[in-house]
Amino acid sequence: MVGLTTMLHMPAAAEPVTIKLSWVVPVTSWGSIVLEKKDLMRNLGKTYNLEVARFRGTSEALQGLASGDLDIADISAGGLATAYENGVTDISIIADELQDGVNGYYSTEFLVRDDSNIRSVADLKGKIIAVSAIGSANDLMLRAMLHKNKISDKDVTIIEAAPATMGEMLKSGKAHAFSAIRPFSAQAAFREGNRVLFTGKDGMGESDLIVWVAKKSFVEENRAALVDFMADMQRVAYWFSDPANHAEVEKIAASATKLPVEFWKGWVFTKQDYYRNPDMMPNAAALQASFDLMQQLGFTKGAIKVSDVLDPTIVEEASKRPRN
């Protein structure tokens, strides 16, 4: 029997660390669906608790990170580079979410009307092109493709638009081309009467679309809980990536978005979707290529080394845990 004196000196059990994670795009962002598989998150409620919140984009998520409203922000690699150059150097990429241009997988499409006289990238001169946000991954892909074809971004008009509205904008003539990202590009309204002019892969090759970013201080203070969380995330990621689970994945996507299951059939979490590394390991080479391209295109002035902004140790340690 444990004596009273001994009990008084026993350390109190640590409270679970609260991890606040952002998400932007339904189903495409892990934060929108991860809690649907709590049964695979063995450390949830023990060493960490997870809160998820939707943000409209990179800039808002970075503000949330700065204010303490977020602990992990899912943002574009371009957003991270811009923030870093503007003096926000106390953040690190700790995990990966989505990659574009990986062989055999979906790549962001840039669509024009079937009856349009735009037959090549050169024909975009003088045209209006819609992207989700200036400085976003699809904006960078567009500018990379223009640069490849020796077209200045001053020769076109680039506008921001909500991804869900872009198909109608093209039909009405408010834009002459637009970036089609998942899941919106699976909508019939996006495909009917349109054709693909080029893809993100054509412009940039492989690119790390979305990464998870956290403050270095938060990582240092909560490393053990973050490793537990990442081990759970990897278990969830492997489950979603397993073809044997596709029917249930489609139902989860439908439930999360209130869209019919039929909308998701045949593409979500398949090779018709963006590539998701199940270990959530960032693509360091693709990140460096994006940073170099941003400097070349004038988005950033100084060179950014991926080694200065990437901390893969949480993912690496979590990967050593058993999957079963």
PDB file of C-alpha atoms in Angstrom:
ATOM      1  CA  MET A   1       0.000   0.000   0.000  1.00  0.00           C
ATOM      2  CA  VAL A   2       1.270   3.478  -0.851  1.00  0.00           C
ATOM      3  CA  GLY A   3       1.667   5.604   2.288  1.00  0.00           C
ATOM      4  CA  LEU A   4       0.168   9.083   2.647  1.00  0.00           C
ATOM      5  CA  THR A   5       3.610  10.686   2.716  1.00  0.00           C
ATOM      6  CA  THR A   6       4.571   8.909  -0.500  1.00  0.00           C
ATOM      7  CA  MET A   7       1.327   9.982  -2.199  1.00  0.00           C
ATOM      8  CA  LEU A   8       1.918  13.606  -1.286  1.00  0.00           C
ATOM      9  CA  HIS A   9       5.250  13.496  -3.076  1.00  0.00           C
ATOM     10  CA  MET A  10       4.062  11.716  -6.231  1.00  0.00           C
ATOM     11  CA  PRO A  11       4.162  14.006  -9.306  1.00  0.00           C
ATOM     12  CA  ALA A  12       0.775  15.002 -10.683  1.00  0.00           C
ATOM     13  CA  ALA A  13      -0.090  13.584 -14.093  1.00  0.00           C
ATOM     14  CA  ALA A  14       0.594  16.142 -16.809  1.00  0.00           C
ATOM     15  CA  GLU A  15      -2.446  17.688 -18.450  1.00  0.00           C
ATOM     16  CA  PRO A  16      -2.795  16.948 -22.185  1.00  0.00           C
ATOM     17  CA  VAL A  17      -1.318  19.654 -24.405  1.00  0.00           C
ATOM     18  CA  THR A  18      -3.927  21.471 -26.492  1.00  0.00           C
ATOM     19  CA  ILE A  19      -2.901  21.609 -30.147  1.00  0.00           C
ATOM     20  CA  LYS A  20      -4.839  24.089 -32.292  1.00  0.00           C
ATOM     21  CA  LEU A  21      -4.678  23.233 -36.007  1.00  0.00           C
ATOM     22  CA  SER A  22      -5.975  25.271 -38.952  1.00  0.00           C
ATOM     23  CA  TRP A  23      -7.575  24.064 -42.156  1.00  0.00           C
ATOM     24  CA  VAL A  24      -8.627  25.888 -45.316  1.00  0.00           C
ATOM     25  CA  VAL A  25     -10.122  23.544 -47.924  1.00  0.00           C
ATOM     26  CA  PRO A  26     -12.657  20.864 -46.924  1.00  0.00           C
ATOM     27  CA  VAL A  27     -11.383  17.275 -47.219  1.00  0.00           C
ATOM     28  CA  THR A  28      -8.225  18.476 -48.992  1.00  0.00           C
ATOM     29  CA  SER A  29      -6.984  19.864 -45.649  1.00  0.00           C
ATOM     30  CA  TRP A  30      -6.305  17.236 -42.980  1.00  0.00           C
ATOM     31  CA  GLY A  31      -7.788  19.405 -40.246  1.00  0.00           C
ATOM     32  CA  SER A  32     -11.255  19.135 -41.792  1.00  0.00           C
ATOM     33  CA  ILE A  33     -11.444  15.342 -41.553  1.00  0.00           C
ATOM     34  CA  VAL A  34      -8.839  13.990 -39.123  1.00  0.00           C
ATOM     35  CA  LEU A  35     -11.218  13.885 -36.151  1.00  0.00           C
ATOM     36  CA  GLU A  36     -13.469  11.547 -38.118  1.00  0.00           C
ATOM     37  CA  LYS A  37     -10.920   8.822 -37.275  1.00  0.00           C
ATOM     38  CA  LYS A  38     -10.506   9.353 -33.547  1.00  0.00           C
ATOM     39  CA  ASP A  39     -10.363   5.578 -33.166  1.00  0.00           C
ATOM     40  CA  LEU A  40      -6.897   5.642 -34.752  1.00  0.00           C
ATOM     41  CA  MET A  41      -5.638   8.540 -32.608  1.00  0.00           C
ATOM     42  CA  ARG A  42      -4.372   6.553 -29.636  1.00  0.00           C
ATOM     43  CA  ASN A  43      -2.836   9.488 -27.799  1.00  0.00           C
ATOM     44  CA  LEU A  44      -5.796  11.855 -28.208  1.00  0.00           C
ATOM     45  CA  GLY A  45      -7.070  12.925 -24.806  1.00  0.00           C
ATOM     46  CA  LYS A  46      -4.032  11.407 -23.111  1.00  0.00           C
ATOM     47  CA  THR A  47      -0.978  13.463 -24.061  1.00  0.00           C
ATOM     48  CA  TYR A  48      -2.714  15.979 -26.323  1.00  0.00           C
ATOM     49  CA  ASN A  49      -6.112  17.362 -27.258  1.00  0.00           C
ATOM     50  CA  LEU A  50      -6.812  18.600 -30.769  1.00  0.00           C
ATOM     51  CA  GLU A  51      -8.845  21.648 -31.768  1.00  0.00           C
ATOM     52  CA  VAL A  52      -9.383  22.488 -35.432  1.00  0.00           C
ATOM     53  CA  ALA A  53     -10.512  25.789 -36.937  1.00  0.00           C
ATOM     54  CA  ARG A  54     -11.143  26.916 -40.488  1.00  0.00           C
ATOM     55  CA  PHE A  55      -9.212  29.876 -41.901  1.00  0.00           C
ATOM     56  CA  ARG A  56      -9.672  31.517 -45.286  1.00  0.00           C
ATOM     57  CA  GLY A  57      -6.023  31.331 -46.311  1.00  0.00           C
ATOM     58  CA  THR A  58      -2.324  31.640 -45.584  1.00  0.00           C
ATOM     59  CA  SER A  59      -2.291  35.223 -44.336  1.00  0.00           C
ATOM     60  CA  GLU A  60      -5.066  34.629 -41.802  1.00  0.00           C
ATOM     61  CA  ALA A  61      -3.460  31.404 -40.586  1.00  0.00           C
ATOM     62  CA  LEU A  62      -0.125  33.158 -40.085  1.00  0.00           C
ATOM     63  CA  GLN A  63      -1.892  35.867 -38.088  1.00  0.00           C
ATOM     64  CA  GLY A  64      -3.508  33.148 -35.993  1.00  0.00           C
ATOM     65  CA  LEU A  65      -0.106  31.613 -35.368  1.00  0.00           C
ATOM     66  CA  ALA A  66       1.306  34.983 -34.299  1.00  0.00           C
ATOM     67  CA  SER A  67      -1.624  35.738 -31.965  1.00  0.00           C
ATOM     68  CA  GLY A  68      -1.630  32.317 -30.328  1.00  0.00           C
ATOM     69  CA  ASP A  69      -5.021  31.367 -31.766  1.00  0.00           C
ATOM     70  CA  LEU A  70      -3.206  28.588 -33.661  1.00  0.00           C
ATOM     71  CA  ASP A  71      -0.352  26.243 -32.839  1.00  0.00           C
ATOM     72  CA  ILE A  72      -0.031  24.620 -36.266  1.00  0.00           C
ATOM     73  CA  ALA A  73      -0.965  26.457 -39.455  1.00  0.00           C
ATOM     74  CA  ASP A  74      -1.448  24.723 -42.799  1.00  0.00           C
ATOM     75  CA  ILE A  75      -0.098  27.231 -45.297  1.00  0.00           C
ATOM     76  CA  SER A  76       1.472  27.373 -48.730  1.00  0.00           C
ATOM     77  CA  ALA A  77       5.221  27.156 -49.059  1.00  0.00           C
ATOM     78  CA  GLY A  78       5.077  30.557 -50.760  1.00  0.00           C
ATOM     79  CA  GLY A  79       3.267  32.056 -47.788  1.00  0.00           C
ATOM     80  CA  LEU A  80       5.940  30.680 -45.480  1.00  0.00           C
ATOM     81  CA  ALA A  81       8.743  32.142 -47.613  1.00  0.00           C
ATOM     82  CA  THR A  82       7.128  35.577 -47.714  1.00  0.00           C
ATOM     83  CA  ALA A  83       6.604  35.589 -43.959  1.00  0.00           C
ATOM     84  CA  TYR A  84      10.177  34.461 -43.339  1.00  0.00           C
ATOM     85  CA  GLU A  85      11.630  37.213 -45.496  1.00  0.00           C
ATOM     86  CA  ASN A  86       9.452  39.755 -43.674  1.00  0.00           C
ATOM     87  CA  GLY A  87      11.095  38.859 -40.390  1.00  0.00           C
ATOM     88  CA  VAL A  88       8.896  36.029 -39.123  1.00  0.00           C
ATOM     89  CA  THR A  89      11.827  33.675 -38.520  1.00  0.00           C
ATOM     90  CA  ASP A  90      10.631  31.946 -35.353  1.00  0.00           C
ATOM     91  CA  ILE A  91       8.599  29.363 -37.306  1.00  0.00           C
ATOM     92  CA  SER A  92       9.452  25.988 -38.811  1.00  0.00           C
ATOM     93  CA  ILE A  93       7.885  23.571 -41.268  1.00  0.00           C
ATOM     94  CA  ILE A  94       7.201  20.473 -39.192  1.00  0.00           C
ATOM     95  CA  ALA A  95       5.102  18.332 -41.548  1.00  0.00           C
ATOM     96  CA  ASP A  96       3.693  18.024 -45.040  1.00  0.00           C
ATOM     97  CA  GLU A  97       0.079  18.111 -46.180  1.00  0.00           C
ATOM     98  CA  LEU A  98      -0.166  18.137 -49.987  1.00  0.00           C
ATOM     99  CA  GLN A  99       2.149  17.863 -52.972  1.00  0.00           C
ATOM    100  CA  ASP A 100       1.471  18.772 -56.608  1.00  0.00           C
ATOM    101  CA  GLY A 101       3.078  17.387 -59.734  1.00  0.00           C
ATOM    102  CA  VAL A 102       4.107  14.028 -58.280  1.00  0.00           C
ATOM    103  CA  ASN A 103       4.195  11.504 -61.114  1.00  0.00           C
ATOM    104  CA  GLY A 104       0.898   9.741 -61.611  1.00  0.00           C
ATOM    105  CA  TYR A 105      -1.086  12.039 -59.306  1.00  0.00           C
ATOM    106  CA  TYR A 106      -3.358  15.023 -59.872  1.00  0.00           C
ATOM    107  CA  SER A 107      -1.846  18.388 -60.670  1.00  0.00           C
ATOM    108  CA  THR A 108      -3.604  21.755 -60.466  1.00  0.00           C
ATOM    109  CA  GLU A 109      -5.210  22.508 -63.835  1.00  0.00           C
ATOM    110  CA  PHE A 110      -5.481  25.843 -65.595  1.00  0.00           C
ATOM    111  CA  LEU A 111      -8.672  25.839 -67.636  1.00  0.00           C
ATOM    112  CA  VAL A 112      -9.968  27.874 -70.568  1.00  0.00           C
ATOM    113  CA  ARG A 113     -13.200  27.636 -72.540  1.00  0.00           C
ATOM    114  CA  ASP A 114     -13.428  25.055 -75.323  1.00  0.00           C
ATOM    115  CA  ASP A 115     -14.529  27.782 -77.727  1.00  0.00           C
ATOM    116  CA  SER A 116     -11.779  30.166 -76.615  1.00  0.00           C
ATOM    117  CA  ASN A 117      -9.081  31.338 -79.011  1.00  0.00           C
ATOM    118  CA  ILE A 118      -6.526  30.637 -76.274  1.00  0.00           C
ATOM    119  CA  ARG A 119      -4.685  27.664 -77.740  1.00  0.00           C
ATOM    120  CA  SER A 120      -1.308  28.113 -76.031  1.00  0.00           C
ATOM    121  CA  VAL A 121       0.234  29.933 -73.076  1.00  0.00           C
ATOM    122  CA  ALA A 122       1.357  32.673 -75.465  1.00  0.00           C
ATOM    123  CA  ASP A 123      -2.306  33.446 -76.135  1.00  0.00           C
ATOM    124  CA  LEU A 124      -2.784  34.477 -72.495  1.00  0.00           C
ATOM    125  CA  LYS A 125      -1.277  37.903 -73.214  1.00  0.00           C
ATOM    126  CA  GLY A 126      -3.840  40.568 -72.449  1.00  0.00           C
ATOM    127  CA  LYS A 127      -6.156  38.095 -70.723  1.00  0.00           C
ATOM    128  CA  ILE A 128      -7.643  37.912 -67.203  1.00  0.00           C
ATOM    129  CA  ILE A 129      -6.571  34.894 -65.137  1.00  0.00           C
ATOM    130  CA  ALA A 130      -8.128  33.963 -61.793  1.00  0.00           C
ATOM    131  CA  VAL A 131      -6.199  32.379 -58.919  1.00  0.00           C
ATOM    132  CA  SER A 132      -7.289  31.651 -55.365  1.00  0.00           C
ATOM    133  CA  ALA A 133      -4.990  34.317 -53.886  1.00  0.00           C
ATOM    134  CA  ILE A 134      -2.011  36.408 -54.925  1.00  0.00           C
ATOM    135  CA  GLY A 135       1.058  34.625 -53.588  1.00  0.00           C
ATOM    136  CA  SER A 136      -0.756  31.291 -53.317  1.00  0.00           C
ATOM    137  CA  ALA A 137       0.654  28.052 -54.692  1.00  0.00           C
ATOM    138  CA  ASN A 138      -1.511  28.227 -57.817  1.00  0.00           C
ATOM    139  CA  ASP A 139      -0.481  31.859 -58.368  1.00  0.00           C
ATOM    140  CA  LEU A 140       3.174  30.802 -58.247  1.00  0.00           C
ATOM    141  CA  MET A 141       2.471  27.968 -60.710  1.00  0.00           C
ATOM    142  CA  LEU A 142       0.857  30.443 -63.097  1.00  0.00           C
ATOM    143  CA  ARG A 143       3.742  32.899 -62.922  1.00  0.00           C
ATOM    144  CA  ALA A 144       6.265  30.076 -63.362  1.00  0.00           C
ATOM    145  CA  MET A 145       4.497  28.999 -66.545  1.00  0.00           C
ATOM    146  CA  LEU A 146       4.316  32.567 -67.840  1.00  0.00           C
ATOM    147  CA  HIS A 147       8.022  32.999 -67.091  1.00  0.00           C
ATOM    148  CA  LYS A 148       8.834  29.781 -68.970  1.00  0.00           C
ATOM    149  CA  ASN A 149       7.056  31.221 -71.979  1.00  0.00           C
ATOM    150  CA  LYS A 150       8.772  34.602 -71.643  1.00  0.00           C
ATOM    151  CA  ILE A 151       5.552  36.375 -70.672  1.00  0.00           C
ATOM    152  CA  SER A 152       5.695  39.052 -68.011  1.00  0.00           C
ATOM    153  CA  ASP A 153       2.986  39.052 -65.360  1.00  0.00           C
ATOM    154  CA  LYS A 154       2.434  42.640 -66.517  1.00  0.00           C
ATOM    155  CA  ASP A 155       1.200  41.242 -69.831  1.00  0.00           C
ATOM    156  CA  VAL A 156      -1.779  39.611 -68.104  1.00  0.00           C
ATOM    157  CA  THR A 157      -4.265  40.596 -65.406  1.00  0.00           C
ATOM    158  CA  ILE A 158      -4.181  38.247 -62.425  1.00  0.00           C
ATOM    159  CA  ILE A 159      -7.179  38.450 -60.102  1.00  0.00           C
ATOM    160  CA  GLU A 160      -8.203  36.705 -56.887  1.00  0.00           C
ATOM    161  CA  ALA A 161     -11.406  34.690 -56.707  1.00  0.00           C
ATOM    162  CA  ALA A 162     -13.019  32.099 -54.484  1.00  0.00           C
ATOM    163  CA  PRO A 163     -12.233  28.672 -55.997  1.00  0.00           C
ATOM    164  CA  ALA A 164     -15.892  27.601 -55.955  1.00  0.00           C
ATOM    165  CA  THR A 165     -16.898  30.548 -58.190  1.00  0.00           C
ATOM    166  CA  MET A 166     -14.248  30.247 -60.885  1.00  0.00           C
ATOM    167  CA  GLY A 167     -16.182  27.992 -63.263  1.00  0.00           C
ATOM    168  CA  GLU A 168     -19.000  30.503 -63.466  1.00  0.00           C
ATOM    169  CA  MET A 169     -16.517  33.373 -63.879  1.00  0.00           C
ATOM    170  CA  LEU A 170     -15.048  31.674 -66.933  1.00  0.00           C
ATOM    171  CA  LYS A 171     -18.500  31.025 -68.397  1.00  0.00           C
ATOM    172  CA  SER A 172     -19.572  34.654 -67.888  1.00  0.00           C
ATOM    173  CA  GLY A 173     -16.353  36.096 -69.307  1.00  0.00           C
ATOM    174  CA  LYS A 174     -15.165  37.675 -66.060  1.00  0.00           C
ATOM    175  CA  ALA A 175     -12.004  35.593 -66.457  1.00  0.00           C
ATOM    176  CA  HIS A 176     -10.393  33.987 -69.508  1.00  0.00           C
ATOM    177  CA  ALA A 177      -8.540  31.283 -67.581  1.00  0.00           C
ATOM    178  CA  PHE A 178      -8.475  30.043 -64.002  1.00  0.00           C
ATOM    179  CA  SER A 179      -6.701  27.658 -61.656  1.00  0.00           C
ATOM    180  CA  ALA A 180      -8.716  24.552 -60.807  1.00  0.00           C
ATOM    181  CA  ILE A 181      -7.844  22.976 -57.468  1.00  0.00           C
ATOM    182  CA  ARG A 182      -9.301  19.945 -55.705  1.00  0.00           C
ATOM    183  CA  PRO A 183     -12.022  19.390 -54.625  1.00  0.00           C
ATOM    184  CA  PHE A 184     -13.603  22.224 -56.627  1.00  0.00           C
ATOM    185  CA  SER A 185     -12.184  21.007 -59.944  1.00  0.00           C
ATOM    186  CA  ALA A 186     -14.291  17.835 -59.622  1.00  0.00           C
ATOM    187  CA  GLN A 187     -17.488  19.873 -60.026  1.00  0.00           C
ATOM    188  CA  ALA A 188     -19.309  19.422 -63.310  1.00  0.00           C
ATOM    189  CA  ALA A 189     -19.559  23.216 -63.669  1.00  0.00           C
ATOM    190  CA  PHE A 190     -15.768  23.358 -63.767  1.00  0.00           C
ATOM    191  CA  ARG A 191     -15.429  20.768 -66.518  1.00  0.00           C
ATOM    192  CA  GLU A 192     -18.321  21.380 -68.874  1.00  0.00           C
ATOM    193  CA  GLY A 193     -17.310  23.425 -71.883  1.00  0.00           C
ATOM    194  CA  ASN A 194     -13.738  23.835 -70.608  1.00  0.00           C
ATOM    195  CA  ARG A 195     -10.355  22.317 -71.436  1.00  0.00           C
ATOM    196  CA  VAL A 196      -6.965  22.148 -69.768  1.00  0.00           C
ATOM    197  CA  LEU A 197      -4.409  24.630 -71.082  1.00  0.00           C
ATOM    198  CA  PHE A 198      -1.599  23.521 -68.745  1.00  0.00           C
ATOM    199  CA  THR A 199      -1.038  22.117 -65.267  1.00  0.00           C
ATOM    200  CA  GLY A 200       0.935  23.128 -62.219  1.00  0.00           C
ATOM    201  CA  LYS A 201       3.389  20.363 -63.029  1.00  0.00           C
ATOM    202  CA  ASP A 202       4.011  21.937 -66.442  1.00  0.00           C
ATOM    203  CA  GLY A 203       5.012  25.144 -64.703  1.00  0.00           C
ATOM    204  CA  MET A 204       6.908  23.949 -61.657  1.00  0.00           C
ATOM    205  CA  GLY A 205       7.379  20.189 -61.736  1.00  0.00           C
ATOM    206  CA  GLU A 206       6.944  18.732 -58.261  1.00  0.00           C
ATOM    207  CA  SER A 207       5.925  21.279 -55.648  1.00  0.00           C
ATOM    208  CA  ASP A 208       5.022  21.113 -51.984  1.00  0.00           C
ATOM    209  CA  LEU A 209       1.608  22.763 -52.034  1.00  0.00           C
ATOM    210  CA  ILE A 210       0.733  22.949 -48.358  1.00  0.00           C
ATOM    211  CA  VAL A 211       2.921  22.440 -45.281  1.00  0.00           C
ATOM    212  CA  TRP A 212       2.346  22.520 -41.533  1.00  0.00           C
ATOM    213  CA  VAL A 213       4.117  25.348 -39.736  1.00  0.00           C
ATOM    214  CA  ALA A 214       4.574  25.919 -35.994  1.00  0.00           C
ATOM    215  CA  LYS A 215       6.458  28.326 -33.780  1.00  0.00           C
ATOM    216  CA  LYS A 216       9.850  26.980 -32.774  1.00  0.00           C
ATOM    217  CA  SER A 217       9.092  27.745 -29.117  1.00  0.00           C
ATOM    218  CA  PHE A 218       5.898  25.659 -29.239  1.00  0.00           C
ATOM    219  CA  VAL A 219       7.812  22.737 -30.736  1.00  0.00           C
ATOM    220  CA  GLU A 220      10.532  22.948 -28.093  1.00  0.00           C
ATOM    221  CA  GLU A 221       8.056  23.137 -25.210  1.00  0.00           C
ATOM    222  CA  ASN A 222       5.731  20.387 -26.447  1.00  0.00           C
ATOM    223  CA  ARG A 223       7.954  18.008 -28.412  1.00  0.00           C
ATOM    224  CA  ALA A 224       6.752  14.788 -26.751  1.00  0.00           C
ATOM    225  CA  ALA A 225       3.073  15.615 -27.300  1.00  0.00           C
ATOM    226  CA  LEU A 226       3.746  16.664 -30.899  1.00  0.00           C
ATOM    227  CA  VAL A 227       5.484  13.372 -31.625  1.00  0.00           C
ATOM    228  CA  ASP A 228       2.477  11.523 -30.179  1.00  0.00           C
ATOM    229  CA  PHE A 229       0.150  13.642 -32.321  1.00  0.00           C
ATOM    230  CA  MET A 230       2.233  13.092 -35.459  1.00  0.00           C
ATOM    231  CA  ALA A 231       2.341   9.338 -34.868  1.00  0.00           C
ATOM    232  CA  ASP A 232      -1.460   9.397 -34.696  1.00  0.00           C
ATOM    233  CA  MET A 233      -1.633  11.573 -37.819  1.00  0.00           C
ATOM    234  CA  GLN A 234       0.549   9.122 -39.721  1.00  0.00           C
ATOM    235  CA  ARG A 235      -1.726   6.278 -38.664  1.00  0.00           C
ATOM    236  CA  VAL A 236      -4.715   8.269 -39.957  1.00  0.00           C
ATOM    237  CA  ALA A 237      -2.913   9.209 -43.190  1.00  0.00           C
ATOM    238  CA  TYR A 238      -2.046   5.592 -43.948  1.00  0.00           C
ATOM    239  CA  TRP A 239      -5.667   4.592 -43.320  1.00  0.00           C
ATOM    240  CA  PHE A 240      -7.036   7.234 -45.714  1.00  0.00           C
ATOM    241  CA  SER A 241      -4.454   6.244 -48.354  1.00  0.00           C
ATOM    242  CA  ASP A 242      -5.366   2.550 -48.255  1.00  0.00           C
ATOM    243  CA  PRO A 243      -7.538   1.624 -51.280  1.00  0.00           C
ATOM    244  CA  ALA A 244      -9.354  -0.893 -49.072  1.00  0.00           C
ATOM    245  CA  ASN A 245     -10.871   2.051 -47.173  1.00  0.00           C
ATOM    246  CA  HIS A 246     -11.962   4.169 -50.158  1.00  0.00           C
ATOM    247  CA  ALA A 247     -15.682   3.509 -49.752  1.00  0.00           C
ATOM    248  CA  GLU A 248     -15.580   4.747 -46.154  1.00  0.00           C
ATOM    249  CA  VAL A 249     -13.324   7.677 -47.145  1.00  0.00           C
ATOM    250  CA  GLU A 250     -15.942   8.775 -49.683  1.00  0.00           C
ATOM    251  CA  LYS A 251     -18.625   8.663 -46.981  1.00  0.00           C
ATOM    252  CA  ILE A 252     -16.454  10.724 -44.622  1.00  0.00           C
ATOM    253  CA  ALA A 253     -15.867  13.315 -47.371  1.00  0.00           C
ATOM    254  CA  ALA A 254     -19.595  13.469 -48.083  1.00  0.00           C
ATOM    255  CA  SER A 255     -20.439  13.883 -44.405  1.00  0.00           C
ATOM    256  CA  ALA A 256     -17.824  16.617 -43.911  1.00  0.00           C
ATOM    257  CA  THR A 257     -19.064  18.673 -46.851  1.00  0.00           C
ATOM    258  CA  LYS A 258     -22.764  17.749 -47.106  1.00  0.00           C
ATOM    259  CA  LEU A 259     -22.110  16.827 -50.741  1.00  0.00           C
ATOM    260  CA  PRO A 260     -23.354  13.502 -52.123  1.00  0.00           C
ATOM    261  CA  VAL A 261     -21.071  10.485 -51.970  1.00  0.00           C
ATOM    262  CA  GLU A 262     -21.219  10.328 -55.778  1.00  0.00           C
ATOM    263  CA  PHE A 263     -19.325  13.621 -55.994  1.00  0.00           C
ATOM    264  CA  TRP A 264     -16.272  12.015 -54.348  1.00  0.00           C
ATOM    265  CA  LYS A 265     -16.330   8.666 -56.093  1.00  0.00           C
ATOM    266  CA  GLY A 266     -13.396   7.700 -58.273  1.00  0.00           C
ATOM    267  CA  TRP A 267     -10.958  10.430 -57.297  1.00  0.00           C
ATOM    268  CA  VAL A 268     -10.720  11.460 -53.639  1.00  0.00           C
ATOM    269  CA  PHE A 269      -7.582  10.015 -52.008  1.00  0.00           C
ATOM    270  CA  THR A 270      -6.653   8.236 -55.249  1.00  0.00           C
ATOM    271  CA  LYS A 271      -4.132   9.154 -57.937  1.00  0.00           C
ATOM    272  CA  GLN A 272      -6.781  11.498 -59.313  1.00  0.00           C
ATOM    273  CA  ASP A 273      -6.181  13.575 -56.184  1.00  0.00           C
ATOM    274  CA  TYR A 274      -3.133  15.445 -54.855  1.00  0.00           C
ATOM    275  CA  TYR A 275      -0.323  13.325 -53.468  1.00  0.00           C
ATOM    276  CA  ARG A 276      -0.221  13.037 -49.693  1.00  0.00           C
ATOM    277  CA  ASN A 277       2.915  11.568 -48.182  1.00  0.00           C
ATOM    278  CA  PRO A 278       1.503   9.144 -45.552  1.00  0.00           C
ATOM    279  CA  ASP A 279       4.480   9.843 -43.280  1.00  0.00           C
ATOM    280  CA  MET A 280       3.739  13.568 -43.740  1.00  0.00           C
ATOM    281  CA  MET A 281       7.385  14.126 -44.644  1.00  0.00           C
ATOM    282  CA  PRO A 282       7.953  17.435 -46.476  1.00  0.00           C
ATOM    283  CA  ASN A 283       9.592  17.340 -49.916  1.00  0.00           C
ATOM    284  CA  ALA A 284      12.777  19.298 -49.169  1.00  0.00           C
ATOM    285  CA  ALA A 285      13.967  19.403 -52.787  1.00  0.00           C
ATOM    286  CA  ALA A 286      10.614  20.713 -54.036  1.00  0.00           C
ATOM    287  CA  LEU A 287      10.505  23.313 -51.260  1.00  0.00           C
ATOM    288  CA  GLN A 288      13.966  24.582 -52.152  1.00  0.00           C
ATOM    289  CA  ALA A 289      13.026  24.771 -55.829  1.00  0.00           C
ATOM    290  CA  SER A 290       9.945  26.843 -54.914  1.00  0.00           C
ATOM    291  CA  PHE A 291      11.991  29.208 -52.748  1.00  0.00           C
ATOM    292  CA  ASP A 292      14.519  29.658 -55.567  1.00  0.00           C
ATOM    293  CA  LEU A 293      11.735  30.306 -58.065  1.00  0.00           C
ATOM    294  CA  MET A 294      10.137  32.891 -55.788  1.00  0.00           C
ATOM    295  CA  GLN A 295      13.406  34.785 -55.642  1.00  0.00           C
ATOM    296  CA  GLN A 296      13.802  34.515 -59.412  1.00  0.00           C
ATOM    297  CA  LEU A 297      10.296  35.867 -60.007  1.00  0.00           C
ATOM    298  CA  GLY A 298      10.731  38.696 -57.501  1.00  0.00           C
ATOM    299  CA  PHE A 299       8.352  37.424 -54.798  1.00  0.00           C
ATOM    300  CA  THR A 300      11.267  37.430 -52.374  1.00  0.00           C
ATOM    301  CA  LYS A 301      14.501  39.387 -52.520  1.00  0.00           C
ATOM    302  CA  GLY A 302      16.900  37.209 -50.570  1.00  0.00           C
ATOM    303  CA  ALA A 303      17.725  33.540 -50.881  1.00  0.00           C
ATOM    304  CA  ILE A 304      15.972  31.209 -48.454  1.00  0.00           C
ATOM    305  CA  LYS A 305      17.598  27.914 -47.517  1.00  0.00           C
ATOM    306  CA  VAL A 306      15.168  25.105 -46.806  1.00  0.00           C
ATOM    307  CA  SER A 307      17.450  23.935 -43.991  1.00  0.00           C
ATOM    308  CA  ASP A 308      16.699  27.209 -42.159  1.00  0.00           C
ATOM    309  CA  VAL A 309      12.930  26.677 -42.157  1.00  0.00           C
ATOM    310  CA  LEU A 310      12.487  22.896 -42.124  1.00  0.00           C
ATOM    311  CA  ASP A 311      12.440  20.807 -38.938  1.00  0.00           C
ATOM    312  CA  PRO A 312      11.669  17.196 -39.935  1.00  0.00           C
ATOM    313  CA  THR A 313      12.540  15.726 -36.534  1.00  0.00           C
ATOM    314  CA  ILE A 314       8.935  15.433 -35.273  1.00  0.00           C
ATOM    315  CA  VAL A 315       7.905  13.428 -38.345  1.00  0.00           C
ATOM    316  CA  GLU A 316      11.093  11.363 -38.251  1.00  0.00           C
ATOM    317  CA  GLU A 317      10.629  10.386 -34.614  1.00  0.00           C
ATOM    318  CA  ALA A 318       6.944   9.628 -35.097  1.00  0.00           C
ATOM    319  CA  SER A 319       7.789   7.388 -38.071  1.00  0.00           C
ATOM    320  CA  LYS A 320       9.651   5.034 -35.738  1.00  0.00           C
ATOM    321  CA  ARG A 321       6.428   4.207 -33.877  1.00  0.00           C
ATOM    322  CA  PRO A 322       4.453   1.060 -34.760  1.00  0.00           C
ATOM    323  CA  ARG A 323       1.578   1.610 -37.219  1.00  0.00           C
ATOM    324  CA  ASN A 324      -0.640  -1.131 -35.794  1.00  0.00           C
TER     325      ASN A 324
END
